[in-house]
Coordinates of C-alpha atoms in Angstrom, one line a residue:
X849 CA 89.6 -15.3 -44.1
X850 CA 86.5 -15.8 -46.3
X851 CA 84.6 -17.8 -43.7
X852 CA 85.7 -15.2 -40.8
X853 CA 84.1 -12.0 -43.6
X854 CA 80.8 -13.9 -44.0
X855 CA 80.7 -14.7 -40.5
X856 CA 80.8 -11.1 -39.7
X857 CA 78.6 -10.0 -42.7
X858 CA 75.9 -12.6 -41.2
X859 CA 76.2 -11.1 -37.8
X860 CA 75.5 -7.4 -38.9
X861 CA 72.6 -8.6 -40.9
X862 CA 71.4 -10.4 -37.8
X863 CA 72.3 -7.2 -35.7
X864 CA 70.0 -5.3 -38.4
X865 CA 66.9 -7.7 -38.5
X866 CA 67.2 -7.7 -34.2
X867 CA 67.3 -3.7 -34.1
X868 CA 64.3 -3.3 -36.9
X869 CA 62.5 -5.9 -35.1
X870 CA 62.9 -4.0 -31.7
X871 CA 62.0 -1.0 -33.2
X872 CA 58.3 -2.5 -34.9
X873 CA 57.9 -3.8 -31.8
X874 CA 58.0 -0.4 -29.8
X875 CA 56.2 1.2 -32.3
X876 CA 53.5 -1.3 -32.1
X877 CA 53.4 -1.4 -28.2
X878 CA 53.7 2.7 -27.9
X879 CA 51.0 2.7 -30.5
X880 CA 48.3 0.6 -28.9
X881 CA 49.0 2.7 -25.5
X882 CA 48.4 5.7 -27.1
X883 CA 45.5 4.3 -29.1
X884 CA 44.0 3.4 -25.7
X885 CA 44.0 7.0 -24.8
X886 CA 43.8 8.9 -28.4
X887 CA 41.0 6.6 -29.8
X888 CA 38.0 7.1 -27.0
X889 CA 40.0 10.9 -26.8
X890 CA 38.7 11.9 -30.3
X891 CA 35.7 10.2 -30.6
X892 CA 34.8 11.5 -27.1
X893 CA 35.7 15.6 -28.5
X894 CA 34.5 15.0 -31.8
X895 CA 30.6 13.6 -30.7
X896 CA 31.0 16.6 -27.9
X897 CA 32.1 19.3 -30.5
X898 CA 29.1 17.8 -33.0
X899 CA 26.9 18.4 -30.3
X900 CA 27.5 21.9 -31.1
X901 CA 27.2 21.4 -35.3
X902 CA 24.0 19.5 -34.6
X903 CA 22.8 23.0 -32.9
X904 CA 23.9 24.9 -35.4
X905 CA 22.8 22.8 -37.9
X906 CA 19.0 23.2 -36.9
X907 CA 19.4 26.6 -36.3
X908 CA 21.0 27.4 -39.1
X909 CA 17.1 26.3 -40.4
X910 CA 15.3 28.5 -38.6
X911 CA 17.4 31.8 -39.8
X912 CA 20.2 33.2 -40.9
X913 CA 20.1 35.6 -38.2
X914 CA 19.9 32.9 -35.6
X915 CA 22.7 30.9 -37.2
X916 CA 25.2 34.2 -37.1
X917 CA 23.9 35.0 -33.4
X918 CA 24.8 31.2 -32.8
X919 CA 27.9 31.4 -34.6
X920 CA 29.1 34.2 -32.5
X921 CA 28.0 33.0 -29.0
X922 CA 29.6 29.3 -29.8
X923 CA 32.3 30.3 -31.4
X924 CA 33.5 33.3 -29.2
X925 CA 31.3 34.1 -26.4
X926 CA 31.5 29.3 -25.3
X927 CA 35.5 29.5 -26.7
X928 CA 36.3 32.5 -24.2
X929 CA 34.6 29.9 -21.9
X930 CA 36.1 27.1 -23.0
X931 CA 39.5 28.3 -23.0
X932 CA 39.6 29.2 -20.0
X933 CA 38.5 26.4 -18.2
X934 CA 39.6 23.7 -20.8
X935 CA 43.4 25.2 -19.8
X936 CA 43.0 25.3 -16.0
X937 CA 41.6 22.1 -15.8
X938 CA 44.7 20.8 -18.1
X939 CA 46.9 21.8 -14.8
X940 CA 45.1 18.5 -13.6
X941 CA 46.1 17.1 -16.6
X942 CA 49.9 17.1 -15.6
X943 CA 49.3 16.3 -12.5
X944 CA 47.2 13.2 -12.8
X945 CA 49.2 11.9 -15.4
X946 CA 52.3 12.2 -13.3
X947 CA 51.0 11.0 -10.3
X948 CA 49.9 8.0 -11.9
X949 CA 52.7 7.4 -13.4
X950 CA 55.1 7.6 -9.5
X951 CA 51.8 5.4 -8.6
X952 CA 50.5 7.4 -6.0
X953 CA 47.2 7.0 -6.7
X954 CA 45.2 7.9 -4.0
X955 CA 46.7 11.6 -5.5
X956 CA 44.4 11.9 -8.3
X957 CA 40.9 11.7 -6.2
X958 CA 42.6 14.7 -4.0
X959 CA 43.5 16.6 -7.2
X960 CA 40.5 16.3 -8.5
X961 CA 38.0 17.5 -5.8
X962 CA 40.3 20.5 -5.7
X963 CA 40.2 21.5 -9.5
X964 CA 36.2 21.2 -9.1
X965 CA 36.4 23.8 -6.6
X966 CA 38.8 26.1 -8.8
X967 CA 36.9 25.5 -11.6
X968 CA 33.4 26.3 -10.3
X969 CA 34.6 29.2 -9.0
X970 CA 35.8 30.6 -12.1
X971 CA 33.0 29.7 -14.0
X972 CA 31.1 32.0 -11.6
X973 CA 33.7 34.7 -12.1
X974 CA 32.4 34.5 -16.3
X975 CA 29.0 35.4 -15.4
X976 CA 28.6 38.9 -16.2
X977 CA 30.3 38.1 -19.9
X978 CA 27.2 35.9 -20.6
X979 CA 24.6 38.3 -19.2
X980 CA 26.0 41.1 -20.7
X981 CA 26.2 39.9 -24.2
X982 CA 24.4 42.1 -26.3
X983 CA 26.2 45.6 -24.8
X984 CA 29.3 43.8 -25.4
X985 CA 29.1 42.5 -28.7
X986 CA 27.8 46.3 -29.5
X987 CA 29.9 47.8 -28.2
X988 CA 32.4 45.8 -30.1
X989 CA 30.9 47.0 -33.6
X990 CA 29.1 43.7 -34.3
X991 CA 24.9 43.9 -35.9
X992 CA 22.8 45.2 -33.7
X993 CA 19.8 42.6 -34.6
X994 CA 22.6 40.0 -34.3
X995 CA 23.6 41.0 -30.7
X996 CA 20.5 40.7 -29.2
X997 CA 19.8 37.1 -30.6
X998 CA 23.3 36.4 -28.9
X999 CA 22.3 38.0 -25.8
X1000 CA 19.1 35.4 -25.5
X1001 CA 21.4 32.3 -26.3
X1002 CA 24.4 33.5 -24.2
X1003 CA 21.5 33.4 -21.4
X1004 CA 20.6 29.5 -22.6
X1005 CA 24.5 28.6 -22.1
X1006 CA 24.7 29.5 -18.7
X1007 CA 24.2 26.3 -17.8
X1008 CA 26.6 24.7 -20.6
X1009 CA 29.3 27.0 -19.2
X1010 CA 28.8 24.6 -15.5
X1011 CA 29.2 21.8 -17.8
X1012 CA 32.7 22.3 -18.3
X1013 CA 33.5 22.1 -15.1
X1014 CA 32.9 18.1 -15.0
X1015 CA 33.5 17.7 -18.2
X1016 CA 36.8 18.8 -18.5
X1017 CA 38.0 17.5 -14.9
X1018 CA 37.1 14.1 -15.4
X1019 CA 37.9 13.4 -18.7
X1020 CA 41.4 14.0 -17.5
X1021 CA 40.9 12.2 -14.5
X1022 CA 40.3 9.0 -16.4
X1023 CA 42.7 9.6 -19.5
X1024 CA 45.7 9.7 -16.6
X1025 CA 44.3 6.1 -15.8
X1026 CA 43.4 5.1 -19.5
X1027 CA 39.7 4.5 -18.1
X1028 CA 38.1 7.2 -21.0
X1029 CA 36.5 4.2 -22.4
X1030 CA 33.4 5.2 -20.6
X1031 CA 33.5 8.8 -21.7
X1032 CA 33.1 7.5 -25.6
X1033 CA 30.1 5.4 -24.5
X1034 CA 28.1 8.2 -23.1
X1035 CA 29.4 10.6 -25.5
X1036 CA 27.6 8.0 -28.5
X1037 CA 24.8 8.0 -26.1
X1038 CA 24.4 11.6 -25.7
X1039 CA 24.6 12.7 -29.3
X1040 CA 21.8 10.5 -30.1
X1041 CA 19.9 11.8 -28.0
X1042 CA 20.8 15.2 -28.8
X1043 CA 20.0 14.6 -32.6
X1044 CA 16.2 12.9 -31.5
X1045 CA 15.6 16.1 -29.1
X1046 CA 16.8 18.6 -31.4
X1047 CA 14.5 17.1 -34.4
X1048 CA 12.0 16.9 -31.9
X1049 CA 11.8 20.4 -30.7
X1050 CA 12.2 22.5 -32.9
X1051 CA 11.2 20.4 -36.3
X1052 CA 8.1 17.9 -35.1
X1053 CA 7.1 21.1 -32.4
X1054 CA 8.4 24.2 -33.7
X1055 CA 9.9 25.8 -30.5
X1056 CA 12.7 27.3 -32.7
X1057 CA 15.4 28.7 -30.5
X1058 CA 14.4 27.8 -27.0
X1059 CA 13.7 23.9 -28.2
X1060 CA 17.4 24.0 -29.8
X1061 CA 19.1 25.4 -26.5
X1062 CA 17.2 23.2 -23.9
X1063 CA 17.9 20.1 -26.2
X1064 CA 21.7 21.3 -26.3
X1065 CA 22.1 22.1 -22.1
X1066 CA 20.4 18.7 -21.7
X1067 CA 23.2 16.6 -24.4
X1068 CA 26.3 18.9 -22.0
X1069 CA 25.2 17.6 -18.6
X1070 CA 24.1 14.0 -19.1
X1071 CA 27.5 12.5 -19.8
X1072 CA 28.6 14.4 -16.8
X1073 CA 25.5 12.6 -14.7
X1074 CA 27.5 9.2 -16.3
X1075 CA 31.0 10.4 -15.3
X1076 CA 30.7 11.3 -11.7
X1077 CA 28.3 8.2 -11.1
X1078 CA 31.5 6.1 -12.3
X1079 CA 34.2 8.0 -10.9
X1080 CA 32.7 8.4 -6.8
X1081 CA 30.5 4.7 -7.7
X1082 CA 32.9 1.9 -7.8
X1083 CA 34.8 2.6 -11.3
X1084 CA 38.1 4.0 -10.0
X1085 CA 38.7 1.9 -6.3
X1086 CA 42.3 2.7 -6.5
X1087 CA 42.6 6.7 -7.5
X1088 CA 38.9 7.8 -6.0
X1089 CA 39.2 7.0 -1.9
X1090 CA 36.0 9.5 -1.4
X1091 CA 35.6 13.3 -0.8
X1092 CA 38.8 14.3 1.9
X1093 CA 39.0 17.5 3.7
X1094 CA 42.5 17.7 1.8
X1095 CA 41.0 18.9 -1.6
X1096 CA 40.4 22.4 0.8
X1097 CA 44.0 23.1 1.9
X1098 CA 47.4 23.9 -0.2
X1099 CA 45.4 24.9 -2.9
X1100 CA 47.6 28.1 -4.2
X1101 CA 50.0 25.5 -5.7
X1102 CA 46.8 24.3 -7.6
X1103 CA 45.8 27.4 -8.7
X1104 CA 49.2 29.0 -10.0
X1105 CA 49.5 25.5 -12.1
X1106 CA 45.8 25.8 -13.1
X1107 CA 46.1 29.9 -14.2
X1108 CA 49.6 29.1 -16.3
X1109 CA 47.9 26.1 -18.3
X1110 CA 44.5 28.4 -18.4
X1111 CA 46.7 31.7 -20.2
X1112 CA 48.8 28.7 -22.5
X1113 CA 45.3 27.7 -24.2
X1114 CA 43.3 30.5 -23.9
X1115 CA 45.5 32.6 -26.3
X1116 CA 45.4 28.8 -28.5
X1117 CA 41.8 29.1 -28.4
X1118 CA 40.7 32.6 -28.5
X1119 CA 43.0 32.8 -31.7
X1120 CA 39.8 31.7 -33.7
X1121 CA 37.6 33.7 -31.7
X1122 CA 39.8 37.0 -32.6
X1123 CA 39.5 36.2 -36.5
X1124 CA 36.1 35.9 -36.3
X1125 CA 35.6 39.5 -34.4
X1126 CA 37.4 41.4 -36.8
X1127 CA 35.5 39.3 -39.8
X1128 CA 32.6 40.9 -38.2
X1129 CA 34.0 44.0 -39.0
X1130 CA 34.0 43.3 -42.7
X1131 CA 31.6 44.4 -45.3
X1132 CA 28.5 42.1 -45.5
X1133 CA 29.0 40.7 -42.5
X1134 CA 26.4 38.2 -42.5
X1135 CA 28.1 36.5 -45.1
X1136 CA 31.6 36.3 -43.6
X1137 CA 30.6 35.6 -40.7
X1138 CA 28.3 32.3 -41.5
X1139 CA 31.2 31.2 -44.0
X1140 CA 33.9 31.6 -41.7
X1141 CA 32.4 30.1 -38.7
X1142 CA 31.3 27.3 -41.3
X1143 CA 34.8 26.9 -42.2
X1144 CA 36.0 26.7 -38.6
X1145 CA 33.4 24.1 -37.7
X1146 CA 34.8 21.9 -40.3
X1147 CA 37.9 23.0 -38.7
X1148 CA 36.5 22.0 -35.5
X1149 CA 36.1 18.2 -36.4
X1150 CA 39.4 18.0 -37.8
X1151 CA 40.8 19.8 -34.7
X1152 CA 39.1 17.0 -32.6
X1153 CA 41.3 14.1 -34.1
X1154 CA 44.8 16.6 -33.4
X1155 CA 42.9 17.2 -29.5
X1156 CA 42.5 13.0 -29.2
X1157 CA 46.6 13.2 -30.0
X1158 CA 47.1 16.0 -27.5
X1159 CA 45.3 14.2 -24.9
X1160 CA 47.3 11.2 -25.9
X1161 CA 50.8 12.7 -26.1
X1162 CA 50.3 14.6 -22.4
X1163 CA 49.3 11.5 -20.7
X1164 CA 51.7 9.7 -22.4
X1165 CA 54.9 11.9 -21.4
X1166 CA 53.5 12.4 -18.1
X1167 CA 52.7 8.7 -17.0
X1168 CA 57.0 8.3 -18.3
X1169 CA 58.4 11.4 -16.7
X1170 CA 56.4 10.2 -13.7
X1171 CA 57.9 6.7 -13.7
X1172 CA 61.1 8.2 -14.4
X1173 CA 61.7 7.2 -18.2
X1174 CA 62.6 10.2 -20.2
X1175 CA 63.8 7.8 -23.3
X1176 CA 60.0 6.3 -23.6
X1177 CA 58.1 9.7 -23.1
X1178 CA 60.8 10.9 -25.7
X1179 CA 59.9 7.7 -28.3
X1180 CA 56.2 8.6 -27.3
X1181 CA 56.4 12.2 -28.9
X1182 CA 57.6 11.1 -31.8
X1183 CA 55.2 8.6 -32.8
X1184 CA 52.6 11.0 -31.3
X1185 CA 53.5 13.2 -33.6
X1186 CA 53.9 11.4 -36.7
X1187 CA 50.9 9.7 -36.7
X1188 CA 49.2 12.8 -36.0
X1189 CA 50.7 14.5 -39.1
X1190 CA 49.8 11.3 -41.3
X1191 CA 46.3 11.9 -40.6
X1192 CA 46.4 15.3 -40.8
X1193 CA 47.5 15.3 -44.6
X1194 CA 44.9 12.7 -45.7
X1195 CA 42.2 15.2 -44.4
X1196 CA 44.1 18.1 -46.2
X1197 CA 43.5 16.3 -49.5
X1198 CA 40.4 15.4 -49.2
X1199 CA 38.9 18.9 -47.9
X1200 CA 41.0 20.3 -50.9
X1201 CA 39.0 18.1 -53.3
X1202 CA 35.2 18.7 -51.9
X1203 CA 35.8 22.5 -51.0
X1204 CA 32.7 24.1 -50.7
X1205 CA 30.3 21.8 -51.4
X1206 CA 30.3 20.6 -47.3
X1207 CA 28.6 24.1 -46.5
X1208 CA 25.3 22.7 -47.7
X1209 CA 25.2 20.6 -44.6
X1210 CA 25.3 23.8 -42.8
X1211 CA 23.4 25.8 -44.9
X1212 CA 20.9 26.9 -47.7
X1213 CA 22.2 30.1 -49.0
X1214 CA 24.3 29.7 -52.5
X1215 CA 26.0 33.1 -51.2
X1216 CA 27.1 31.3 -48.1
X1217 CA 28.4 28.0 -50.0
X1218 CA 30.6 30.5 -52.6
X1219 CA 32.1 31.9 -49.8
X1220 CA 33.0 28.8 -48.1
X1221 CA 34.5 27.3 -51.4
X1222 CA 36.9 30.9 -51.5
X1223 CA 38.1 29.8 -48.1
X1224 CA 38.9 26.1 -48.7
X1225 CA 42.7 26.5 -49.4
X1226 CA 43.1 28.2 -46.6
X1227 CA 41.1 25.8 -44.4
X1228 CA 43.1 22.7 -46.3
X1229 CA 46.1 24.2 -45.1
X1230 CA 44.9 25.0 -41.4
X1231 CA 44.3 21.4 -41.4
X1232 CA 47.6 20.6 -42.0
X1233 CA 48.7 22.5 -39.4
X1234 CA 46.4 22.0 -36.5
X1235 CA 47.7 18.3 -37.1
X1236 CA 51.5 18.8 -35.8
X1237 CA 50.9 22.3 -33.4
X1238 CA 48.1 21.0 -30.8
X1239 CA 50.3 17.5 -30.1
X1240 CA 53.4 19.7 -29.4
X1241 CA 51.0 21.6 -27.0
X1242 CA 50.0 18.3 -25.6
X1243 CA 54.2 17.5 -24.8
X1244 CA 53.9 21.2 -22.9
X1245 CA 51.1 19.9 -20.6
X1246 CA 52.3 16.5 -19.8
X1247 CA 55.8 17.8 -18.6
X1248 CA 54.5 20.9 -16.9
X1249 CA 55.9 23.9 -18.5
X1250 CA 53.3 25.1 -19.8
X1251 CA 54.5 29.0 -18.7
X1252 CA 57.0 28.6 -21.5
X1253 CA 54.3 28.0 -24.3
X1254 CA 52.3 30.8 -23.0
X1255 CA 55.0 33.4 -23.3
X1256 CA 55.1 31.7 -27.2
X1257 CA 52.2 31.8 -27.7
X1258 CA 52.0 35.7 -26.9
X1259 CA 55.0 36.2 -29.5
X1260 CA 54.1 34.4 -32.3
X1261 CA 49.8 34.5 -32.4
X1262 CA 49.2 38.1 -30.8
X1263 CA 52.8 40.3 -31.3
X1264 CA 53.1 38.4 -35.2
X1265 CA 49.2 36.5 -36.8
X1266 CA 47.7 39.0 -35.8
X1267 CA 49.1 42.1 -36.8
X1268 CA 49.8 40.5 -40.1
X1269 CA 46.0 39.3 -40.3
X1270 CA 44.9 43.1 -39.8
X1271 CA 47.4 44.6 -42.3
X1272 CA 46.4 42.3 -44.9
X1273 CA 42.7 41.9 -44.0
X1274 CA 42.4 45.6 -43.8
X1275 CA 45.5 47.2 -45.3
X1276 CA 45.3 45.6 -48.5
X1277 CA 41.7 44.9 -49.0
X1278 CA 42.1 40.8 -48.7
X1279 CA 39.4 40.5 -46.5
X1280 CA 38.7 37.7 -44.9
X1281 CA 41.3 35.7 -46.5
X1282 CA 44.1 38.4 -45.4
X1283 CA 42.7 38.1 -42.0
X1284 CA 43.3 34.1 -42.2
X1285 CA 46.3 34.2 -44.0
X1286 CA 47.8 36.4 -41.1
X1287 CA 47.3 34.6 -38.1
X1288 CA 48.3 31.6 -40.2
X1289 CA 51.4 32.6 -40.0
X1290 CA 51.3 32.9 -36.6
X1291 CA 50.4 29.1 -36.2
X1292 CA 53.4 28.3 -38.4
X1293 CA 55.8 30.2 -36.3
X1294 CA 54.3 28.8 -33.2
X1295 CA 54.7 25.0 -34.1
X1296 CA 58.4 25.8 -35.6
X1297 CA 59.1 26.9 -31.9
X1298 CA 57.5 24.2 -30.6
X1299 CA 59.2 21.6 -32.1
X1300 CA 63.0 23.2 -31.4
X1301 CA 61.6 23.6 -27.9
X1302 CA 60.7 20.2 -27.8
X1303 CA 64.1 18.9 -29.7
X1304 CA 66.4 20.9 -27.0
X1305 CA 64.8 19.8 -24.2
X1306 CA 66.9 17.9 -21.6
X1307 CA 64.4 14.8 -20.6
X1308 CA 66.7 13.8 -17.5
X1309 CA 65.7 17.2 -16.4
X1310 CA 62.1 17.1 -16.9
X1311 CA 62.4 13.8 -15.3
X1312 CA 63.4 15.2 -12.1
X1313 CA 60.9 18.1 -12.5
X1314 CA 58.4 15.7 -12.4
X1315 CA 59.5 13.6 -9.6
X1316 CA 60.0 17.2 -7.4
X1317 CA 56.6 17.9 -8.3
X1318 CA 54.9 14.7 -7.3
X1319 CA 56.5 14.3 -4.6
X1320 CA 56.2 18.0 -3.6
X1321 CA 51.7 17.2 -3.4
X1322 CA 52.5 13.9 -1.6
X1323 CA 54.7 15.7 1.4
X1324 CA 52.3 18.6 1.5
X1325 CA 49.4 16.0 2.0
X1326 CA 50.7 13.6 4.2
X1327 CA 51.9 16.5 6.7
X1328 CA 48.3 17.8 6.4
X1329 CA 46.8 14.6 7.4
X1330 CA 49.3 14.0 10.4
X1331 CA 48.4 17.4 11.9
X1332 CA 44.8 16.8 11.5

């Protein structure tokens, strides 16, 4: 009876060692997949959003006017922007990643081509808001001497605003494939060049603004030169078969997917954008507004690592729901996630513990630097945050609902943050902070939903979704062809 006991005791511990071994093991091979993506992902966001900090950085030099006109245009007028065309393009995103992962490749070229057109047309649909800048922005109750500087650099980012359009549809493009390698190497590339140009310009020369803005169009549209060369030259044989007549038809389906993924991050991203506005209504505006956007560029950098994750997570839920593996895309999400949130609270202490001091890279004014050192909790804590919230977006976009998040998003950042932000902000005299505070708690609620969203989601479900939807582009393509 003893020998049988230990003979089952050494079993179980055998049992035990196999399933934590199996376990490290998935970790480990889940990991370096989504490492693949995630590491070139955030270093690829993080050198493009320093092109931006660089900018503002030598601006910031020339005058504190300047530097709040810049502030405003980058932050609200190139977000708007952004948003919009960040979020259709991540309807290429899903399907890319899904396509991929049914391996029907020759898909991705097709889907492609037809979010450039999409894209391109809605950037030429934004037009007016970057002409029209200063009457806007007046009109809107922000400085009058500040909205005319922004109406002369809104006319410079024209051209940035086309930028987006390649930018955004290839990166995806190649993250469905794990082939952003390249788009880290002419990110490092560009920013080097941006730093030399914008030195050279507007310190060794002394152009001031217009030396800034041509350096910062030029550092936008050279890694896009770099992308396209590799995508249509060789680097993708199997997903790229050359420019088809198919990119022009069926493309409602394209744009439906495109508008619900553009409305999901656009109310993400113009959350910012709103906090600043009503900052600009605030006593000593200046001030407020140079600290804030200070505050959200550090943000910003931070935000780059949780967008590397998001990138990461959607490709990684969509390549599985697309081979028909809801169990791995679930395992993916969680280690997505909890790496994410690791990361996310190392960077909450250590932005806790330097405060204000980081606004003297951004600035000279003491004023400025008290300001930003008043704001640090808050920014420690939006940190925090922004490390769980944009990954669960990230699930949204690789399993295609992304209609779902957008009616959340409504509830929790425009119907709760920021109602709360103006009551306090305005109400009872906090300011700035109240402001913050507010739509803070609309990012809390969000992510809570999020995450039950994500926990009640039937996978087997989201499997089939996927499969319906793939195979939904491959039928409506292949009947095109045959009647062509």
């Amino acid at each position: 009876m003893g020998d049988d006991l230990r003979s089952k005791l050494l079993t179980k511990v055998e049992s035990d060692e196999e399933i934590e071994d199996t376990l490290s093991k998935r970790v480990w091979i889940e990991s370096k997949k989504m490492w693949v993506i995630a590491g070139p992902a955030i270093f690829t966001r993080a050198s493009t959003f320093g092109l931006g900090v660089i900018s503002q950085a030598f601006i910031g030099h020339i005058g504190p006017t300047e530097l709040a006109a810049f502030s405003i245009v980058q932050t609200v007028l190139l977000r708007f922007a952004n948003g919009i065309l960040l979020g259709m393009a991540s309807g290429l995103e899903t399907l890319c990643g899904q396509s991929f992962g049914a391996k029907q490749y020759h898909m991705l070229g097709v889907h492609l081509q037809r979010s450039w057109l999409v894209l391109t047309v809605t950037a030429t649909m934004l037009l007016p808001v970057f002409i029209y800048t200063s009457p806007i922005l007046k009109a809107l109750g922000q400085d009058d001497s500040i909205s005319e500087v922004s109406g002369v650099i809104s006319l410079w980012s024209i051209p940035v605003l086309y930028s987006f359009v390649f930018s955004f549809t290839c990166q995806m493009f190649l993250q469905a494939q794990s082939k952003n390698m390249i788009i880290a190497y002419l990110a490092a590339v560009t920013l080097g060049i941006h730093i030399f140009l914008s030195w050279l310009l507007t310190v060794r020369y002394d152009y001031g603004l217009p030396g800034a803005m041509l350096s910062t169009i030029l550092a936008f549209w050279l890694p896009n030169i770099g992308q396209v060369y590799f995508v249509i030259g060789g680097g993708c044989k199997d997903t790229w078969n050359g420019f088809s007549t198919l990119a022009y038809k069926d493309l409602w389906p394209i744009i439906k997917l495109s508008l619900t993924s553009g409305v999901m991050l656009c109310l993400e991203l113009w959350y910012n954008t709103i906090l600043v506005l009503l900052t600009g209504n605030l006593q000593n505006a200046e001030v407020a507004i140079d600290a804030l956007a200070i505050c959200l560029n550090i943000n910003g950098w931070e935000m780059m690592i949780s967008l590397g994750f998001l990138a990461a997570v959607s490709v990684r839920v969509s390549n599985e729901l697309g081979k028909g593996s809801p169990k791995h895309a679930i395992f993916s999400i969680y280690n997505c996630v909890l790496q994410s949130a690791i990361i996310g609270f190392a960077l909450f202490v250590f932005f806790l513990f330097f405060r204000g001091r980081l606004a003297y890279i951004f600035t000279d004014s003491e004023e400025v630097a008290t300001a930003v050192d008043r704001l640090s909790t808050l920014l420690a804590f939006s940190i925090l945050l922004n490390s769980v919230q944009p990954v669960l977006s990230g699930v949204a976009v690789g399993a295609g609902w992304q209609s779902v998040v957008a009616y959340v998003n409504i509830g929790c950042y425009y119907l709760l943050g920021i109602p709360i932000g103006v009551v306090l902000g305005y109400v009872v005299n906090w300011g700035v902070k109240g402001v913050w505070i507010g739509m803070m708690i609309g990012t809390l609620i969000q992510t809570i939903v999020l995450c039950i969203i994500t926990l009640k989601t039937d996978w087997d479900k989201q499997v089939a979704s996927a499969r319906q939807r793939v195979n939904r582009w491959l039928l409506a393509d292949t009947e095109s062809t045959n009647l062509a």
